[in-house]
mmCIF file of C-alpha atoms and ligand atoms in Angstrom:
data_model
loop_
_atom_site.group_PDB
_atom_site.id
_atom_site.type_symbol
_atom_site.label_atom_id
_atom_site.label_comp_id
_atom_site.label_asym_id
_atom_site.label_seq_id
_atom_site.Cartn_x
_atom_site.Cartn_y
_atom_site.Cartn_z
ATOM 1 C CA UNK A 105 0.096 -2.613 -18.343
ATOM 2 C CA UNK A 106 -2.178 0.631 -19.223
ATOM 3 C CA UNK A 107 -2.263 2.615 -15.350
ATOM 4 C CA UNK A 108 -4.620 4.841 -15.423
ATOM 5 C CA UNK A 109 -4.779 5.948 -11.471
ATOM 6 C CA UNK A 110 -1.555 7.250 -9.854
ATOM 7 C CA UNK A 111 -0.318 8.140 -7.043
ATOM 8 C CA UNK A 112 -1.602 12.368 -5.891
ATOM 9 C CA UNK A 113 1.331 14.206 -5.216
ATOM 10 C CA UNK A 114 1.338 14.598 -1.661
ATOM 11 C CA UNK A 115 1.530 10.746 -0.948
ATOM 12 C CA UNK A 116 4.823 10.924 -3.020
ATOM 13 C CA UNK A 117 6.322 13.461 -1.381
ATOM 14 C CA UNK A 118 5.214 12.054 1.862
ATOM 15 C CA UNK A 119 6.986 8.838 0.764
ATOM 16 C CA UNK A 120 9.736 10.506 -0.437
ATOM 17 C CA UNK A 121 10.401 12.539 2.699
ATOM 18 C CA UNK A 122 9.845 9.154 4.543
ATOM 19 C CA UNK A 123 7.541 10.227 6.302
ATOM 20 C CA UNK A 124 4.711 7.726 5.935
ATOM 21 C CA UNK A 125 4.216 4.491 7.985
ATOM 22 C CA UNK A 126 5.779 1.718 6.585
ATOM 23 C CA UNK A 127 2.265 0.043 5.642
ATOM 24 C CA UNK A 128 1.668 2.851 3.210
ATOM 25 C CA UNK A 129 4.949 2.824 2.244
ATOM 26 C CA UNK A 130 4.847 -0.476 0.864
ATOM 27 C CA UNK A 131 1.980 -0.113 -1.288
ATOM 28 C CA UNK A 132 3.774 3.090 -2.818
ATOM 29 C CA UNK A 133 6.936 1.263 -3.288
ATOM 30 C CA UNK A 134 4.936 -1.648 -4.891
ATOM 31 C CA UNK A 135 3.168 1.034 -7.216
ATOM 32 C CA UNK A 136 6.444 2.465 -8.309
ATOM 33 C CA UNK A 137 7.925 -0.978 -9.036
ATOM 34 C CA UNK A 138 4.773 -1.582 -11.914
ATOM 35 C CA UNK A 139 4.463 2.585 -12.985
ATOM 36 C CA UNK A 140 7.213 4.109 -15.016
ATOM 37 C CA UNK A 141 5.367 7.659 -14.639
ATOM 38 C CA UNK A 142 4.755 7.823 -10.797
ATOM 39 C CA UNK A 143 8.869 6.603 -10.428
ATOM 40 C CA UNK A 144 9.837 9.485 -12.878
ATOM 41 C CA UNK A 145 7.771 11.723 -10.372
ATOM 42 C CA UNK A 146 9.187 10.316 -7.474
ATOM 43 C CA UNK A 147 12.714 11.484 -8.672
ATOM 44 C CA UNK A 148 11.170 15.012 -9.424
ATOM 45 C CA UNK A 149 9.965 14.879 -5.250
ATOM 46 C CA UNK A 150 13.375 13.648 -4.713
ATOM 47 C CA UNK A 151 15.200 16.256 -6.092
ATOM 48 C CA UNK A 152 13.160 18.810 -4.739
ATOM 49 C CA UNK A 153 12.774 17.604 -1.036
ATOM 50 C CA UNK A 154 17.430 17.509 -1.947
ATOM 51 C CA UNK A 155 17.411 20.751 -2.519
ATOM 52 C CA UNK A 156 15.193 21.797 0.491
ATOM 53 C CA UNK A 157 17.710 19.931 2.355
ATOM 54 C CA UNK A 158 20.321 21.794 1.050
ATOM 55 C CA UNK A 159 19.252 25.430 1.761
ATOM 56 C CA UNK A 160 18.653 24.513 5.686
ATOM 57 C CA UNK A 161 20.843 25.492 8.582
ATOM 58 C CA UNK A 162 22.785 22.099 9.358
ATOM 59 C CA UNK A 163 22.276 21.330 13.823
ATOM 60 C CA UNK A 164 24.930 19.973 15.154
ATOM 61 C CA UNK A 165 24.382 16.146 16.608
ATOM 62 C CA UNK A 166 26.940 14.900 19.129
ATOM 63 C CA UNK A 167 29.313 12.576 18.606
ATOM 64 C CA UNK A 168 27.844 9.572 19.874
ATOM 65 C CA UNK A 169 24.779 10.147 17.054
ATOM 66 C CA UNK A 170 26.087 6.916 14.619
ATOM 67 C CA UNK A 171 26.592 4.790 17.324
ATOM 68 C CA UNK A 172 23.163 5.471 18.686
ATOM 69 C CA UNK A 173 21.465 4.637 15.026
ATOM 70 C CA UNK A 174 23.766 1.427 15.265
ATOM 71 C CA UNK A 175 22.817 0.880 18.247
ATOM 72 C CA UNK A 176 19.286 1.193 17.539
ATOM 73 C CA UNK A 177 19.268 -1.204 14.533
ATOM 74 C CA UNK A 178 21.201 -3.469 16.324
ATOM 75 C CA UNK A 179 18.278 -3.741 18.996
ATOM 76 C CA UNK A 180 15.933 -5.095 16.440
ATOM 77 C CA UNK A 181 14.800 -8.374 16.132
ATOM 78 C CA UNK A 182 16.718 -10.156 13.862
ATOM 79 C CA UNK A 183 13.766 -10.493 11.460
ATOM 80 C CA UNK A 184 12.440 -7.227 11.716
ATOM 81 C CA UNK A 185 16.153 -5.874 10.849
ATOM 82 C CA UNK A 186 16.474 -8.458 7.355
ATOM 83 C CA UNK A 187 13.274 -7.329 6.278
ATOM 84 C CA UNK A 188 13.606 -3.982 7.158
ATOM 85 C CA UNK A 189 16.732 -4.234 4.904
ATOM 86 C CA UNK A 190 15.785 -6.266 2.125
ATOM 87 C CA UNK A 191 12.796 -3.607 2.266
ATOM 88 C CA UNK A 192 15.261 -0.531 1.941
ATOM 89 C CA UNK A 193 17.500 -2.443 -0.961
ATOM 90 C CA UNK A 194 14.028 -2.839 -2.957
ATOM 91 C CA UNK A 195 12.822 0.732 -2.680
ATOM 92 C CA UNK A 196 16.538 2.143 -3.488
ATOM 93 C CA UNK A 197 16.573 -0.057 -6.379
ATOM 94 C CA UNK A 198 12.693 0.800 -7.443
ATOM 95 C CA UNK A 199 13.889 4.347 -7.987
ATOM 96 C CA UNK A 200 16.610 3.198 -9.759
ATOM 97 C CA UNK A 201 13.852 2.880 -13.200
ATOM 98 C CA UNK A 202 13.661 -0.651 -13.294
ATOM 99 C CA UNK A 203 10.237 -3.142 -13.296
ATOM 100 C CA UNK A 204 10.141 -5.331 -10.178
ATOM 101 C CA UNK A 205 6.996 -7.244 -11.082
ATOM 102 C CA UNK A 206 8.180 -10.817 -10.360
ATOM 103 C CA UNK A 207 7.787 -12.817 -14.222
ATOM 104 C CA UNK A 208 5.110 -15.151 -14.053
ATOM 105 C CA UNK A 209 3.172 -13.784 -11.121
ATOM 106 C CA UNK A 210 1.356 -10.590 -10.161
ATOM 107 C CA UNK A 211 3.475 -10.080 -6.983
ATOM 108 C CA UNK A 212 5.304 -6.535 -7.004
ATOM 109 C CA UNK A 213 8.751 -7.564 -5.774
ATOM 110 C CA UNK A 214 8.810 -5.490 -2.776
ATOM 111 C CA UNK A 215 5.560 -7.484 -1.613
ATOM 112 C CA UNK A 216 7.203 -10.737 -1.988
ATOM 113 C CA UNK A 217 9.563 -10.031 0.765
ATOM 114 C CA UNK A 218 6.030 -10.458 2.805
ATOM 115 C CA UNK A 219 4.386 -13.683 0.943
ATOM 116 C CA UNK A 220 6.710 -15.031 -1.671
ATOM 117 C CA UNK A 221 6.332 -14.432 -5.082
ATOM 118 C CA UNK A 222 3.215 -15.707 -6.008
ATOM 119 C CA UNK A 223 -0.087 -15.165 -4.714
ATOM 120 C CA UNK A 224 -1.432 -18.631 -5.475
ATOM 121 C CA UNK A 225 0.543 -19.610 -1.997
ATOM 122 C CA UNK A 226 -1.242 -17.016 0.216
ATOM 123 C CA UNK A 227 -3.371 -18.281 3.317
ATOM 124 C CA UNK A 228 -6.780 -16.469 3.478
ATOM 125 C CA UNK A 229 -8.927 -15.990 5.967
ATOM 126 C CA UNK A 230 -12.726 -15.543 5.398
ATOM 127 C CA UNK A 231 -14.829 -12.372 6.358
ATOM 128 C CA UNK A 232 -18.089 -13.294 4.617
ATOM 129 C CA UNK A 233 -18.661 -15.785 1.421
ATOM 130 C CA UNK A 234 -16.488 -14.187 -1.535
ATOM 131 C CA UNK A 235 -14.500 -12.167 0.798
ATOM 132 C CA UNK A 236 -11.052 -12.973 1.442
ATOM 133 C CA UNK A 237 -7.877 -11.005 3.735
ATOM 134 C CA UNK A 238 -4.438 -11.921 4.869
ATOM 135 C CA UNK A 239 -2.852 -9.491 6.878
ATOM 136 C CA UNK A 240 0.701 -8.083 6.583
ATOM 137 C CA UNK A 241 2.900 -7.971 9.406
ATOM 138 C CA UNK A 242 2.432 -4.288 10.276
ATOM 139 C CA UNK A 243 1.212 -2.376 12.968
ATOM 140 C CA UNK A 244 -0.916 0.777 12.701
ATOM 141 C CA UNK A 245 -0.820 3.441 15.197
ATOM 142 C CA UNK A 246 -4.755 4.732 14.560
ATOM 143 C CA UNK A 247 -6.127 0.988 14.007
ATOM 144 C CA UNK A 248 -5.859 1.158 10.258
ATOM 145 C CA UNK A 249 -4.553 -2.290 8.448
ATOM 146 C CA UNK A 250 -2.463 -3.915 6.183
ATOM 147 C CA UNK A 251 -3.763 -6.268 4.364
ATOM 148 C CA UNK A 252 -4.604 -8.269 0.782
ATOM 149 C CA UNK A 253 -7.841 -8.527 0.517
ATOM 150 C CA UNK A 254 -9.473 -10.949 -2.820
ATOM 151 C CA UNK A 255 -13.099 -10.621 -3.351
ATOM 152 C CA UNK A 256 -15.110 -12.441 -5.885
ATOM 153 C CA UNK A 257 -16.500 -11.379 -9.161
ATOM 154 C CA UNK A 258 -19.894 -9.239 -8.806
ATOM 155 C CA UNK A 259 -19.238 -8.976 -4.964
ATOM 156 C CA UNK A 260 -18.722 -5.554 -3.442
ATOM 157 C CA UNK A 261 -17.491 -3.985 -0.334
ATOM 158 C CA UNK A 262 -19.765 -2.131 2.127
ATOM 159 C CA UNK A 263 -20.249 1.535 1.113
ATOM 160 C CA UNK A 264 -17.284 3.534 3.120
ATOM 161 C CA UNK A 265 -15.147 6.690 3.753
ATOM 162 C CA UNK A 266 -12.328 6.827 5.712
ATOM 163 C CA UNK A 267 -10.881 8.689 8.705
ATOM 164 C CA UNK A 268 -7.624 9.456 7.084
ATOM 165 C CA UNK A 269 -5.884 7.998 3.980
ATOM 166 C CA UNK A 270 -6.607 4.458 2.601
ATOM 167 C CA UNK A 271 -4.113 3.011 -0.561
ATOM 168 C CA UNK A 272 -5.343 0.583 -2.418
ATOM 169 C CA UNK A 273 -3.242 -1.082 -5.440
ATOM 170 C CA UNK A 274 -4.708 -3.761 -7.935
ATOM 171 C CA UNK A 275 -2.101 -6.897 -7.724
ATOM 172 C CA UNK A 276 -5.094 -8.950 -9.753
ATOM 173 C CA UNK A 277 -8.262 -8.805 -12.109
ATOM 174 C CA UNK A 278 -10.613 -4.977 -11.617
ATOM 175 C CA UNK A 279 -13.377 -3.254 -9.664
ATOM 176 C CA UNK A 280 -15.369 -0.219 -10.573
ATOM 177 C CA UNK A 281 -16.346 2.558 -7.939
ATOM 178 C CA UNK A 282 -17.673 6.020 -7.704
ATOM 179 C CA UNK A 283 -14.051 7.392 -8.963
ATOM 180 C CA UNK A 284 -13.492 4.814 -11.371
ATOM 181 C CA UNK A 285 -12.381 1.842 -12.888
ATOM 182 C CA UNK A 286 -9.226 0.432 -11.557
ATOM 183 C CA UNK A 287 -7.205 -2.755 -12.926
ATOM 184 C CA UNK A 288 -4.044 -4.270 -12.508
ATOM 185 C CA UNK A 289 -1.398 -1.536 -11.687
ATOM 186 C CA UNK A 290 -3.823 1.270 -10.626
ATOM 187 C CA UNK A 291 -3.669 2.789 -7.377
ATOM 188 C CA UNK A 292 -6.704 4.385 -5.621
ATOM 189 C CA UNK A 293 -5.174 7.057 -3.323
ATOM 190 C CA UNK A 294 -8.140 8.392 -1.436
ATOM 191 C CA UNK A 295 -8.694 11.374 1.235
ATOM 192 C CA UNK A 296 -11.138 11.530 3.978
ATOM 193 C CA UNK A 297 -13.266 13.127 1.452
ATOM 194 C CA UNK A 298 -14.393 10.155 -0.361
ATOM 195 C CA UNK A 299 -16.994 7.766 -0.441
ATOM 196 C CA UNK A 300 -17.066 5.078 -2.362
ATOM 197 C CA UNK A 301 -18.334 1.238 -2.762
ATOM 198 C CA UNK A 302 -16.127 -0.664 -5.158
ATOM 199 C CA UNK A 303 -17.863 -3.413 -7.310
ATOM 200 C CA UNK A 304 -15.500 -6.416 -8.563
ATOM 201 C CA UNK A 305 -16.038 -6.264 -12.374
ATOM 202 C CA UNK A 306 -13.321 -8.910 -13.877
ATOM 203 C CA UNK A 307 -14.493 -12.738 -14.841
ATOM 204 C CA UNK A 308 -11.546 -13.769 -11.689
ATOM 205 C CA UNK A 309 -11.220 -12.440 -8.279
ATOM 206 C CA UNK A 310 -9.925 -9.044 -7.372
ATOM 207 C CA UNK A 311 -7.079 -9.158 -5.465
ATOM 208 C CA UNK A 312 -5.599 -5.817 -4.207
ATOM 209 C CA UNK A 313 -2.797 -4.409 -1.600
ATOM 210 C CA UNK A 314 -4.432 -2.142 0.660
ATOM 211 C CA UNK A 315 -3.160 0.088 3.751
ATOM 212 C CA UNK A 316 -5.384 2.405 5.605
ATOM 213 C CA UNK A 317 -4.444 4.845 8.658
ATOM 214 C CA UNK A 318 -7.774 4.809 10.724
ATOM 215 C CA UNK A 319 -10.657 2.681 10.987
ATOM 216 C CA UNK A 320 -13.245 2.714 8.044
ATOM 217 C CA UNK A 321 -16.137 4.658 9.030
ATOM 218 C CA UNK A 322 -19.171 2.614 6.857
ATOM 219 C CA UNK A 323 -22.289 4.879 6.313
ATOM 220 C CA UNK A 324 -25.408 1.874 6.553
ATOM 221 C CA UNK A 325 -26.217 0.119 9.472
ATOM 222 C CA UNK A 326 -24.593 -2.851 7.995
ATOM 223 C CA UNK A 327 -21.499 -1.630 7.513
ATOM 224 C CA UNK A 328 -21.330 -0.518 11.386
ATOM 225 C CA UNK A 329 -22.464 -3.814 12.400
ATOM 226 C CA UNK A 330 -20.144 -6.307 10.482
ATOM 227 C CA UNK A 331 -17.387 -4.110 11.061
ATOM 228 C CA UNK A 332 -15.798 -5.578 14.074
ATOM 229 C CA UNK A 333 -15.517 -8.903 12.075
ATOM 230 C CA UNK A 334 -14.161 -7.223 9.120
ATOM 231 C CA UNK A 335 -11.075 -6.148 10.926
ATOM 232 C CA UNK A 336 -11.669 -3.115 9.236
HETATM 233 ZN ZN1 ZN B 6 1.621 5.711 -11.170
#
């Protein structure tokens, strides 16, 4: 796998600080999992955000702050609480320098927690003819999603930018936009700041992990007026 587009370095020490929602968080962890270069940085933010740690004033908590947390996790759902923990097992063992890619299948291993480890099985839904989502169990706060999305070869997404951050992480074949060419592996990790229109360039379908924080905002009247059936 040659990855040419990583992770920028505040998403990693966003993730690393876990501070991110858990929608973005799963696309980083699934980056990690297939890049031995953004895990080796991810140690670096570690380190770092443990020694920031270390030179802070410790405040005291009272003595009923475990049980709280207990009680807390106790209060999930019982799904929600086995993924939430098979989730936390992956990412602890992603930064442990291993490669989770499942053999045999393009499914990062903490993304087959979500839909199994091969993404022959997945159900899509259709937005328009070569478009394809299934959405992950996540909620957003600002609207954004969580989703796979395949699109065809030759097809291409509405011209966009984005009211916050949007992830995006090739699981399967390539697309081309106004940054770049991404295939299997690379992440686009794009700011408010960008526009862009990616064009599916591989002989098979494109098939990526995406998370965004905030609505798309699409810049042709198209965009504006397909957008409610996008989910986007
Ligand atoms: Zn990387």
């Amino acid at each position: 796998m040659n990855i040419k587009h990583h992770l920028d370095e505040a998403t990693l020490m966003s993730y690393t600080a876990g501070s991110m929602s858990q929608a973005m968080a799963l696309v980083v962890a699934c980056h990690l999992s297939m890049c031995t270069a953004c895990r080796e940085r991810a140690h670096e933010s570690e380190a770092i955000g443990g020694m920031l740690l270390d030179s802070l004033k410790p405040a005291p908590v009272g003595d009923d702050a475990l049980a709280q947390v207990l009680a807390c996790i106790d209060g999930l759902p019982e799904a929600e609480a086995e993924a939430l923990d098979a989730s936390y097992k992956d990412t602890q063992s992603c930064s442990e320098n291993k490669s989770h890619l499942n053999i045999g299948s393009s499914v990062p291993s903490p993304l087959s927690i979500y839909i199994g480890s091969s993404l022959d099985h997945i159900e899509w839904t259709r937005i328009v003819p070569g478009v394809h989502y299934h959405d992950l169990p996540f909620k957003t706060e600002r609207g954004g999603v969580s989703r796979l999305l395949r699109i065809a070869p030759g097809k291409a997404m509405l011209p966009h930018s984005h009211d916050g951050n949007e992830l995006t992480l090739i699981l399967c074949g390539s697309f081309t936009d106004e940054v770049g060419r991404f295939t299997v592996g690379d992440i686009a990790d794009l700011d408010n700041e960008i526009q862009h229109q990616p064009l599916v360039d591989s002989n098979e379908d494109c098939i990526c992990l995406i998370a965004t924080d905030a609505p798309l905002k699409f810049s042709t009247l198209l965009g504006k007026i397909v957008q409610p059936m996008t989910g986007f």
